[in-house]
Amino acid sequence: MIDTHTNPAFTNRGLRRGSRGLFVLAACVAVAVRCSALEPTTPLADYGRQSWAMENGLPQNSVHALVQTRDGFLWLGTEAGLVRFDGVAFVVFDHSTTPGLPSGDIRFLVETQDGTLWVGTAEGLARRREDEIARLGAKDHVPEGAITALKESSNGRLRVETQDEAAELGGQGWSSVTAQGSLAKDEVVFQASLSNGVVASATRSTVTVRRGDTRLAQMAVGREIPGTKIQALLADREGSLWIGTNHGLARWSNGKVQILTATDVLAGASVLSLLEDREGDLWVGTETDGLQVLRDARFHNIGTREGLSSDLTSTVVEDSTGAMWVGTNGGGLNAIRLEGKAPGAAGTYAVRDVLLSDVILSLAATKNGALWVGTPDGLNRIRGSAVDSFTSADGLPDDFIRSLLVDADDSLWIGTRRGLAHWTFPHGAREPAQKEIYTQANGLGSDLVGAMARDSNGNLWIATLAGLSRLKAGKITNFTTANGLSSDVVTALLPRAHGALVVGTQDHGWDWWDGSKFVELNSLALSRISVHAILDDMGNHLWFATAHGIARCDATATAECTHWIEFGPADGLRSRETATNSHPSAWRSRDGHLWFATPRGLVEIDPAHFPVNDVPPPVVMERFAVDDVDALRAARTEAALKVKAGHNHFQFEYAGLSFVTPQKVRYRYMLDGFDHGWTDAGARRIAYYTNIPPGQYTFRVQASNNDGVWNTAGTALTFELEPHFYQTFWFYVLLVLAAGGLVVLMLKRRLMVAEGEFKAVLGERNRIAREIHDTLAQGYVGISVQLEVLAELLRHNKVEAASKQLDTTRTHVREGLAEARQSIWALRSQDTGENTLPVHLQRVTERANRKGLAAKFNVYGAYRPLPPGTEREILRVAQEAIHNAEKHAAANNLSVRLEYSPNEIAMEVRDDGRGFKTGAENLSQPGHYGFTGMKERAAAIGGMLEVTSEPGAGTSVRLHAPARRESE
């Protein structure tokens, strides 16, 4: 109730305007904890509501049956089909799309203990098991026709009835039983068990509540209960009895019957079915008004529709009498008197000729019953029926009053845009006896002052746009980001025990002052929010007015803040916005309720009975598609689902089945075998993967409800993506073996190349040795012999002969030198066309002539150029043979023969010397390498060397070699 006191200062016009700011608030609403049912003391009209009809996806507005199955889905029986609801979307099964359904007119739904969903229709019974819906009939010993009753007894037996037949399902299958037929009006139709042994039974016209033989209550339609026929009965977990009739919904609780007001949608609705889900919400199926749900209300919104002068609330405070004062932005000041409080000096102060402005920026109440009101045009004080005004003319630093704080001695701290004022009033005095001004000039961090708070150690904290200032024993200390603050724009303050302080900032979350330093927040998400006000509910929770709505976290005496929950329109708030730039914009009243000013009205919260949903939501897989082909049924039926190779796109659709606030359900998922951690999906209910490699995978998904409680078990789906042949293990083994073989071949080839190079080097060494033997060595031997002859002649003083011998020696030296140059030239380059094999052999033969042999050279066949190496080797063989004839044969005649045939070339050197035996021991004596060299040269060009000799019969050396052309 509220007292309105007249004041001589109030004019008639002022009173008329003031009536817009007067509001009376009914008794505070208490709500239950979410883990139980709806709070039985809450008036029916105060429950949160939500409804669905055909325009929201229902196939038809008549909901005859409701059941929540073990997997968490809500199932509805309508006259247009069976409906599955996940809180967001409806899936409809009707006779045309589901042949196993006898009819689309669904009358009854029952889930038995084995998880089977039984569907009673207007044309028979159906069973849903493992996603398959099958019709049962006479062949199954089940009655056919319209189902009139379907229920499961306490012993687990399912009973189905038609107008004429009945059957029960037991361990041995279906068996016929006696049908009950049509029920009389006074026969029991419904029964419900309440707590403490209380049982309710209902006929079509009355409800009787008993404990044993004692009747506790009896209610009749048309008298205590609205309507003319009872159609549904439900006992919830709190012991309340819900009664659905053909003309509304009623509740019996604590011996009292409550019905809805005539303006309520459910007051005149025909209620056909009732269901309490696992989260405690009450679902109501109606005949023409679709599906309705009743929930505990978390927030009580107070705005113009409840009598407030404006929805644009800015500041709130409680005075010493228990009245709540609400400042608005343009609607003046409102007084709220809570029912049951003692009457006090509450009044209507929302007029310009009483207050300095209708825009209220700040409020503060004194212990003696006065109320200070800060406006953009100055300061007002309300004492009973008296209103005083103060402006800068009275000593204020500025007329724009942003914040107010009444100290323990009833002195007033006044925050403005141009500094902080401190006024001290003697008892009962109108004017302050002492005025102090604090500005940037005398130590304040900034002249723009916001929130203020006095901590438990007696220090005064002042929020400014340049950090936080502390006034301690008359000394100001300033703190900024350099001292650990997350932002210099401080917007909210909340003192805690032992000198601790919670500091809200703009866009940088909040900080914790532990008495000596600022403690940084661990959560990155919380560090980015704007905090407008902070309250402590004294129940280990901190409440925040933020730019994203009202939020709550679990908090102890430390800076740790866990289980952060944000609330918005989905939770019952009219807006996410909260009041800014006004102080205080939130208040904890003496009854423990919390009050928050917002641009859409005032919000009241009872934290002691705040419903928290602690039920983890079941998680279900709704679709699994491989390249847009649904494979979910195969995944559920096959022990190990195998996906053929070549598929690239995988789609997973899932749902967390929480019906309190489905839009706030959050998800995270992970593909085991591919992902390294959880993916935060937010509210998204679908996940895509493309081009994953072959292997075995398990897709896991978890969900949290509206209050952040996670179902960590979640659900999972396992499948195997088969590889292409080139992705198999054996293919990789073959690749490894092939690569190993290739490496071996390359090594072998390299070894062969190295061996060839080594042989080439060795051959070149042998060739050089042969060259030296056949040219330089022979020349040096000849020179050595000539020098010995010369020495012998000189020793006998045969000067003339010695002179001739010297000339001969010189000739040998020149020839040796020419031979050496020729060998060097052969090593560096090929011979020119003028130095062909016949020419060289001719010269060698001529030199033999000069040494006393009758040597001749003959060529047979048509000359053709041979590879330089072939000609050179033939020439060296000839040179060696001629040299041997000169040195060892003592021959008189020598012939050199060269024959060119189409496929062969032959060279022969024949002398008529002393000859020798041609055994191997004679051809290869130690220290003599002539014949060995000739054989090697013949082998180098692919030829064959023949040496024929007999003692006294001369010697013949013949070489045969392939006659390849130079181009070949």
Coordinates of N, CA and C in Angstrom, one line a residue, residues 696-861:
Q696 N 38.6 -44.7 -39.5 CA 37.5 -44.8 -38.6 C 37.3 -43.6 -37.7
Y697 N 36.1 -43.1 -37.7 CA 35.8 -41.8 -37.0 C 34.6 -42.0 -36.0
T698 N 34.6 -41.2 -35.0 CA 33.5 -41.1 -34.1 C 33.1 -39.6 -33.9
F699 N 31.9 -39.2 -34.4 CA 31.5 -37.8 -34.2 C 30.8 -37.7 -32.8
R700 N 31.3 -36.8 -32.0 CA 30.8 -36.6 -30.7 C 30.2 -35.2 -30.6
V701 N 29.1 -35.1 -29.9 CA 28.5 -33.8 -29.7 C 27.9 -33.7 -28.3
Q702 N 28.2 -32.6 -27.6 CA 27.7 -32.3 -26.3 C 26.8 -31.0 -26.3
A703 N 25.9 -30.9 -25.3 CA 25.1 -29.7 -25.3 C 24.9 -29.2 -23.9
S704 N 24.7 -27.9 -23.7 CA 24.4 -27.3 -22.4 C 23.1 -26.7 -22.4
N705 N 22.4 -26.6 -21.3 CA 21.1 -26.0 -21.3 C 21.2 -24.5 -21.1
N706 N 20.1 -23.9 -20.9 CA 20.1 -22.4 -20.8 C 20.9 -21.8 -19.7
D707 N 21.2 -22.6 -18.7 CA 22.0 -22.2 -17.5 C 23.4 -22.7 -17.6
G708 N 23.9 -23.2 -18.7 CA 25.2 -23.6 -18.9 C 25.6 -24.9 -18.3
V709 N 24.6 -25.8 -18.0 CA 24.9 -27.1 -17.5 C 25.1 -28.0 -18.6
W710 N 26.3 -28.6 -18.7 CA 26.6 -29.5 -19.9 C 26.3 -30.9 -19.7
N711 N 25.8 -31.5 -20.7 CA 25.7 -33.0 -20.8 C 27.0 -33.5 -21.4
T712 N 28.0 -33.9 -20.5 CA 29.3 -34.2 -21.0 C 29.3 -35.6 -21.7
A713 N 28.3 -36.4 -21.4 CA 28.2 -37.7 -22.1 C 27.8 -37.5 -23.5
G714 N 26.8 -36.6 -23.8 CA 26.4 -36.3 -25.1 C 26.0 -37.5 -25.9
T715 N 26.2 -37.5 -27.2 CA 25.9 -38.6 -28.0 C 27.0 -38.8 -29.0
A716 N 27.1 -40.0 -29.6 CA 28.2 -40.2 -30.6 C 27.7 -41.1 -31.7
L717 N 28.4 -41.0 -32.8 CA 28.1 -41.8 -34.0 C 29.4 -42.2 -34.6
T718 N 29.5 -43.5 -34.8 CA 30.8 -44.1 -35.3 C 30.6 -44.6 -36.8
F719 N 31.6 -44.3 -37.6 CA 31.5 -44.8 -39.0 C 33.0 -45.0 -39.5
E720 N 33.1 -45.7 -40.6 CA 34.4 -45.9 -41.2 C 34.3 -45.5 -42.6
L721 N 35.2 -44.7 -43.0 CA 35.3 -44.3 -44.4 C 36.4 -45.2 -45.1
E722 N 35.9 -46.0 -46.0 CA 36.8 -47.0 -46.7 C 37.7 -46.3 -47.6
P723 N 38.9 -46.8 -47.8 CA 39.9 -46.1 -48.7 C 39.8 -46.6 -50.1
H724 N 40.2 -45.8 -51.1 CA 40.5 -46.2 -52.4 C 41.6 -47.2 -52.4
F725 N 41.8 -48.0 -53.5 CA 42.8 -49.0 -53.5 C 44.2 -48.4 -53.3
Y726 N 44.3 -47.1 -53.8 CA 45.6 -46.5 -53.7 C 45.8 -45.8 -52.3
Q727 N 44.8 -46.0 -51.4 CA 44.9 -45.4 -50.1 C 45.0 -46.5 -49.0
T728 N 45.1 -47.8 -49.5 CA 45.2 -48.9 -48.6 C 46.6 -49.1 -48.1
F729 N 46.7 -49.9 -47.0 CA 48.0 -50.2 -46.4 C 48.9 -50.9 -47.3
W730 N 48.3 -51.9 -48.0 CA 49.1 -52.8 -48.9 C 49.6 -52.0 -50.1
F731 N 48.8 -51.0 -50.5 CA 49.3 -50.2 -51.6 C 50.5 -49.4 -51.2
Y732 N 50.4 -48.9 -50.0 CA 51.6 -48.1 -49.5 C 52.8 -49.0 -49.3
V733 N 52.5 -50.3 -48.9 CA 53.6 -51.3 -48.7 C 54.2 -51.5 -50.1
L734 N 53.4 -51.7 -51.1 CA 53.9 -51.9 -52.5 C 54.7 -50.7 -52.9
L735 N 54.2 -49.5 -52.6 CA 54.9 -48.3 -53.0 C 56.3 -48.2 -52.3
V736 N 56.3 -48.6 -51.0 CA 57.6 -48.6 -50.3 C 58.5 -49.6 -50.9
L737 N 58.0 -50.8 -51.3 CA 58.8 -51.8 -51.9 C 59.3 -51.4 -53.2
A738 N 58.4 -50.8 -54.0 CA 58.8 -50.3 -55.3 C 59.9 -49.2 -55.2
A739 N 59.7 -48.3 -54.2 CA 60.7 -47.3 -54.0 C 62.0 -47.9 -53.6
G740 N 61.9 -48.9 -52.7 CA 63.1 -49.6 -52.3 C 63.8 -50.2 -53.5
G741 N 63.0 -50.9 -54.3 CA 63.6 -51.5 -55.5 C 64.2 -50.5 -56.4
L742 N 63.6 -49.3 -56.6 CA 64.1 -48.3 -57.4 C 65.4 -47.8 -56.9
V743 N 65.5 -47.6 -55.5 CA 66.7 -47.2 -54.9 C 67.8 -48.2 -55.2
V744 N 67.4 -49.5 -55.1 CA 68.5 -50.6 -55.3 C 68.9 -50.5 -56.7
L745 N 68.0 -50.3 -57.7 CA 68.4 -50.3 -59.1 C 69.3 -49.1 -59.3
M746 N 68.9 -47.9 -58.7 CA 69.7 -46.7 -58.9 C 71.1 -46.9 -58.3
L747 N 71.1 -47.6 -57.1 CA 72.5 -47.8 -56.5 C 73.3 -48.8 -57.4
K748 N 72.5 -49.8 -57.9 CA 73.2 -50.8 -58.8 C 73.7 -50.1 -60.1
R749 N 72.9 -49.3 -60.6 CA 73.3 -48.5 -61.9 C 74.5 -47.6 -61.5
R750 N 74.4 -47.0 -60.4 CA 75.5 -46.1 -60.0 C 76.8 -46.9 -59.8
L751 N 76.6 -48.1 -59.2 CA 77.7 -49.0 -59.0 C 78.3 -49.4 -60.4
M752 N 77.4 -49.7 -61.3 CA 77.9 -50.1 -62.6 C 78.6 -48.9 -63.3
V753 N 78.0 -47.7 -63.2 CA 78.6 -46.6 -63.8 C 80.0 -46.4 -63.1
A754 N 80.1 -46.5 -61.8 CA 81.3 -46.3 -61.1 C 82.3 -47.4 -61.6
E755 N 81.8 -48.6 -61.7 CA 82.7 -49.7 -62.1 C 83.2 -49.4 -63.6
G756 N 82.3 -48.9 -64.4 CA 82.7 -48.6 -65.8 C 83.7 -47.5 -65.8
E757 N 83.4 -46.5 -64.9 CA 84.4 -45.4 -64.9 C 85.7 -45.9 -64.4
F758 N 85.7 -46.8 -63.4 CA 86.9 -47.3 -62.9 C 87.7 -48.1 -64.0
K759 N 86.9 -48.9 -64.7 CA 87.5 -49.7 -65.8 C 88.1 -48.8 -66.9
A760 N 87.3 -47.7 -67.1 CA 87.8 -46.7 -68.1 C 89.1 -46.1 -67.7
V761 N 89.1 -45.7 -66.4 CA 90.4 -45.2 -65.8 C 91.5 -46.2 -65.9
L762 N 91.2 -47.4 -65.5 CA 92.2 -48.5 -65.6 C 92.6 -48.7 -67.0
G763 N 91.7 -48.8 -67.9 CA 92.0 -48.9 -69.3 C 92.9 -47.8 -69.8
E764 N 92.5 -46.6 -69.4 CA 93.3 -45.4 -69.9 C 94.7 -45.5 -69.3
R765 N 94.8 -46.0 -68.1 CA 96.2 -46.2 -67.5 C 97.0 -47.2 -68.3
N766 N 96.3 -48.3 -68.6 CA 97.0 -49.3 -69.4 C 97.3 -48.8 -70.8
R767 N 96.4 -48.0 -71.4 CA 96.7 -47.5 -72.7 C 97.9 -46.5 -72.7
I768 N 97.9 -45.7 -71.6 CA 99.0 -44.8 -71.5 C 100.3 -45.6 -71.3
A769 N 100.2 -46.7 -70.5 CA 101.4 -47.5 -70.3 C 101.9 -48.1 -71.6
R770 N 100.9 -48.5 -72.4 CA 101.2 -49.1 -73.7 C 101.8 -48.0 -74.6
E771 N 101.3 -46.8 -74.6 CA 101.8 -45.7 -75.4 C 103.2 -45.5 -75.1
I772 N 103.5 -45.4 -73.7 CA 104.8 -45.2 -73.3 C 105.8 -46.3 -73.7
H773 N 105.3 -47.5 -73.6 CA 106.1 -48.7 -74.0 C 106.4 -48.7 -75.5
D774 N 105.3 -48.4 -76.2 CA 105.5 -48.5 -77.7 C 106.2 -47.3 -78.3
T775 N 106.2 -46.2 -77.6 CA 106.8 -45.0 -78.2 C 108.1 -44.5 -77.4
L776 N 107.8 -44.0 -76.3 CA 108.9 -43.4 -75.5 C 109.9 -44.5 -75.1
A777 N 109.4 -45.6 -74.5 CA 110.3 -46.6 -74.0 C 111.2 -47.1 -75.2
Q778 N 110.5 -47.4 -76.3 CA 111.3 -48.0 -77.4 C 112.3 -46.9 -77.9
G779 N 111.9 -45.7 -78.0 CA 112.8 -44.6 -78.4 C 114.0 -44.5 -77.5
Y780 N 113.7 -44.5 -76.2 CA 114.8 -44.4 -75.2 C 115.7 -45.6 -75.3
V781 N 115.1 -46.8 -75.6 CA 116.0 -48.0 -75.7 C 117.0 -47.8 -76.9
G782 N 116.4 -47.3 -78.0 CA 117.2 -47.1 -79.3 C 118.3 -46.1 -79.0
I783 N 117.9 -45.0 -78.4 CA 118.8 -43.9 -78.1 C 119.9 -44.5 -77.2
S784 N 119.5 -45.3 -76.1 CA 120.5 -45.8 -75.2 C 121.5 -46.7 -75.9
V785 N 121.0 -47.5 -76.9 CA 121.9 -48.4 -77.7 C 122.9 -47.5 -78.5
Q786 N 122.4 -46.5 -79.1 CA 123.2 -45.6 -80.0 C 124.2 -44.9 -79.1
L787 N 123.8 -44.5 -77.9 CA 124.8 -43.8 -77.0 C 125.9 -44.8 -76.6
E788 N 125.6 -46.0 -76.4 CA 126.6 -47.0 -76.0 C 127.6 -47.2 -77.1
V789 N 127.0 -47.3 -78.4 CA 127.9 -47.4 -79.5 C 128.8 -46.2 -79.7
L790 N 128.2 -45.0 -79.4 CA 128.9 -43.7 -79.5 C 130.1 -43.7 -78.5
A791 N 129.7 -44.2 -77.3 CA 130.7 -44.2 -76.2 C 131.9 -45.1 -76.6
E792 N 131.5 -46.3 -77.2 CA 132.6 -47.3 -77.5 C 133.5 -46.7 -78.6
L793 N 132.9 -46.0 -79.6 CA 133.7 -45.4 -80.7 C 134.6 -44.3 -80.1
L794 N 134.1 -43.5 -79.2 CA 135.0 -42.5 -78.6 C 136.1 -43.1 -77.8
R795 N 135.7 -44.2 -77.1 CA 136.8 -44.8 -76.3 C 137.9 -45.3 -77.2
H796 N 137.6 -45.7 -78.5 CA 138.7 -46.1 -79.4 C 139.2 -45.0 -80.3
N797 N 138.8 -43.8 -80.0 CA 139.2 -42.6 -80.7 C 138.8 -42.7 -82.2
K798 N 137.7 -43.3 -82.5 CA 137.2 -43.3 -83.8 C 136.3 -42.1 -84.0
V799 N 136.9 -41.0 -84.2 CA 136.1 -39.7 -84.2 C 135.2 -39.6 -85.3
E800 N 135.6 -40.0 -86.5 CA 134.8 -39.9 -87.7 C 133.5 -40.8 -87.6
A801 N 133.8 -42.0 -87.1 CA 132.7 -42.9 -86.9 C 131.8 -42.4 -85.8
A802 N 132.4 -41.9 -84.8 CA 131.6 -41.4 -83.6 C 130.7 -40.2 -84.1
S803 N 131.3 -39.4 -85.0 CA 130.5 -38.2 -85.5 C 129.3 -38.8 -86.3
K804 N 129.5 -39.8 -87.1 CA 128.3 -40.3 -87.8 C 127.3 -41.0 -86.9
Q805 N 127.9 -41.6 -85.9 CA 127.0 -42.3 -84.9 C 126.2 -41.2 -84.1
L806 N 126.8 -40.1 -83.9 CA 126.1 -39.0 -83.2 C 125.0 -38.5 -84.0
D807 N 125.2 -38.4 -85.3 CA 124.1 -37.9 -86.2 C 123.0 -38.9 -86.2
T808 N 123.4 -40.2 -86.2 CA 122.3 -41.2 -86.1 C 121.5 -41.1 -84.8
T809 N 122.3 -40.9 -83.7 CA 121.6 -40.7 -82.4 C 120.7 -39.5 -82.4
R810 N 121.2 -38.4 -83.0 CA 120.3 -37.2 -83.1 C 119.0 -37.6 -83.8
T811 N 119.2 -38.4 -84.9 CA 118.0 -38.7 -85.7 C 117.0 -39.5 -84.8
H812 N 117.6 -40.5 -84.0 CA 116.7 -41.3 -83.1 C 116.0 -40.4 -82.0
V813 N 116.8 -39.4 -81.5 CA 116.2 -38.5 -80.5 C 115.0 -37.7 -81.2
R814 N 115.2 -37.2 -82.4 CA 114.2 -36.4 -83.0 C 113.0 -37.4 -83.3
E815 N 113.2 -38.6 -83.7 CA 112.1 -39.5 -84.0 C 111.4 -39.8 -82.7
G816 N 112.2 -40.0 -81.6 CA 111.5 -40.3 -80.3 C 110.7 -39.1 -79.8
L817 N 111.3 -37.9 -80.0 CA 110.5 -36.7 -79.7 C 109.2 -36.6 -80.5
A818 N 109.3 -36.9 -81.8 CA 108.1 -36.9 -82.6 C 107.1 -37.9 -82.1
E819 N 107.6 -39.1 -81.8 CA 106.7 -40.1 -81.2 C 106.0 -39.7 -80.0
A820 N 106.8 -39.0 -79.1 CA 106.2 -38.6 -77.8 C 105.1 -37.5 -78.1
R821 N 105.5 -36.6 -79.0 CA 104.5 -35.5 -79.3 C 103.2 -36.1 -79.9
Q822 N 103.5 -37.1 -80.8 CA 102.3 -37.8 -81.4 C 101.5 -38.5 -80.4
S823 N 102.1 -39.1 -79.4 CA 101.3 -39.7 -78.3 C 100.5 -38.7 -77.5
I824 N 101.2 -37.6 -77.1 CA 100.5 -36.6 -76.4 C 99.4 -36.0 -77.2
W825 N 99.6 -35.8 -78.4 CA 98.5 -35.2 -79.3 C 97.4 -36.2 -79.4
A826 N 97.7 -37.5 -79.4 CA 96.6 -38.5 -79.4 C 95.8 -38.5 -78.1
L827 N 96.5 -38.2 -77.0 CA 95.8 -38.1 -75.7 C 94.8 -36.9 -75.7
R828 N 95.2 -35.8 -76.3 CA 94.5 -34.5 -76.2 C 93.4 -34.4 -77.3
S829 N 93.6 -35.0 -78.4 CA 92.6 -34.8 -79.5 C 92.7 -35.9 -80.5
Q830 N 91.7 -35.9 -81.4 CA 91.7 -36.9 -82.5 C 92.6 -36.5 -83.6
D831 N 93.0 -37.5 -84.4 CA 93.8 -37.2 -85.5 C 93.0 -36.6 -86.6
T832 N 93.6 -35.8 -87.4 CA 92.9 -35.1 -88.6 C 92.8 -36.1 -89.7
G833 N 92.1 -35.8 -90.7 CA 91.9 -36.7 -91.8 C 93.2 -37.0 -92.6
E834 N 94.3 -36.1 -92.4 CA 95.5 -36.4 -93.2 C 96.4 -37.5 -92.5
N835 N 96.1 -37.8 -91.2 CA 96.9 -38.8 -90.5 C 96.0 -40.0 -90.3
T836 N 95.7 -40.7 -91.4 CA 94.9 -41.9 -91.3 C 95.8 -43.1 -91.0
L837 N 95.2 -44.2 -90.8 CA 95.9 -45.4 -90.4 C 96.9 -45.9 -91.5
P838 N 96.5 -45.9 -92.8 CA 97.5 -46.3 -93.8 C 98.7 -45.4 -93.8
V839 N 98.4 -44.1 -93.7 CA 99.6 -43.1 -93.7 C 100.5 -43.4 -92.5
H840 N 100.0 -43.6 -91.3 CA 100.8 -43.9 -90.2 C 101.6 -45.2 -90.4
L841 N 100.9 -46.2 -90.9 CA 101.7 -47.5 -91.1 C 102.7 -47.3 -92.1
Q842 N 102.5 -46.5 -93.2 CA 103.5 -46.3 -94.2 C 104.7 -45.6 -93.6
R843 N 104.5 -44.6 -92.7 CA 105.7 -44.0 -92.1 C 106.4 -44.9 -91.2
V844 N 105.7 -45.8 -90.4 CA 106.4 -46.7 -89.5 C 107.2 -47.7 -90.3
T845 N 106.7 -48.1 -91.5 CA 107.4 -49.0 -92.3 C 108.6 -48.4 -92.9
E846 N 108.5 -47.1 -93.3 CA 109.6 -46.4 -93.9 C 110.8 -46.2 -92.8
R847 N 110.4 -46.0 -91.6 CA 111.4 -45.9 -90.5 C 112.2 -47.2 -90.4
A848 N 111.4 -48.3 -90.5 CA 112.1 -49.6 -90.4 C 113.1 -49.8 -91.6
N849 N 112.8 -49.2 -92.7 CA 113.7 -49.3 -93.9 C 115.0 -48.7 -93.6
R850 N 114.9 -47.6 -92.9 CA 116.1 -46.8 -92.6 C 117.0 -47.5 -91.6
K851 N 116.5 -48.5 -90.9 CA 117.3 -49.2 -89.9 C 117.9 -50.5 -90.5
G852 N 117.9 -50.7 -91.8 CA 118.6 -51.8 -92.4 C 117.7 -52.9 -92.8
L853 N 116.4 -52.8 -92.6 CA 115.4 -53.9 -93.0 C 114.9 -53.5 -94.3
A854 N 114.6 -54.6 -95.1 CA 113.9 -54.4 -96.4 C 112.4 -54.5 -96.1
A855 N 111.8 -53.3 -95.7 CA 110.4 -53.3 -95.3 C 109.5 -52.7 -96.4
K856 N 108.3 -53.3 -96.4 CA 107.4 -52.8 -97.4 C 106.0 -52.8 -96.8
F857 N 105.2 -52.0 -97.3 CA 103.8 -51.8 -96.8 C 102.8 -51.9 -97.9
N858 N 101.7 -52.7 -97.7 CA 100.7 -52.9 -98.7 C 99.3 -52.7 -98.1
V859 N 98.4 -52.1 -98.8 CA 97.0 -51.9 -98.4 C 96.1 -52.6 -99.4
Y860 N 95.1 -53.3 -98.9 CA 94.2 -54.0 -99.7 C 92.7 -53.6 -99.3
G861 N 91.9 -53.5 -100.3 CA 90.5 -53.1 -100.0 C 90.3 -51.6 -100.0

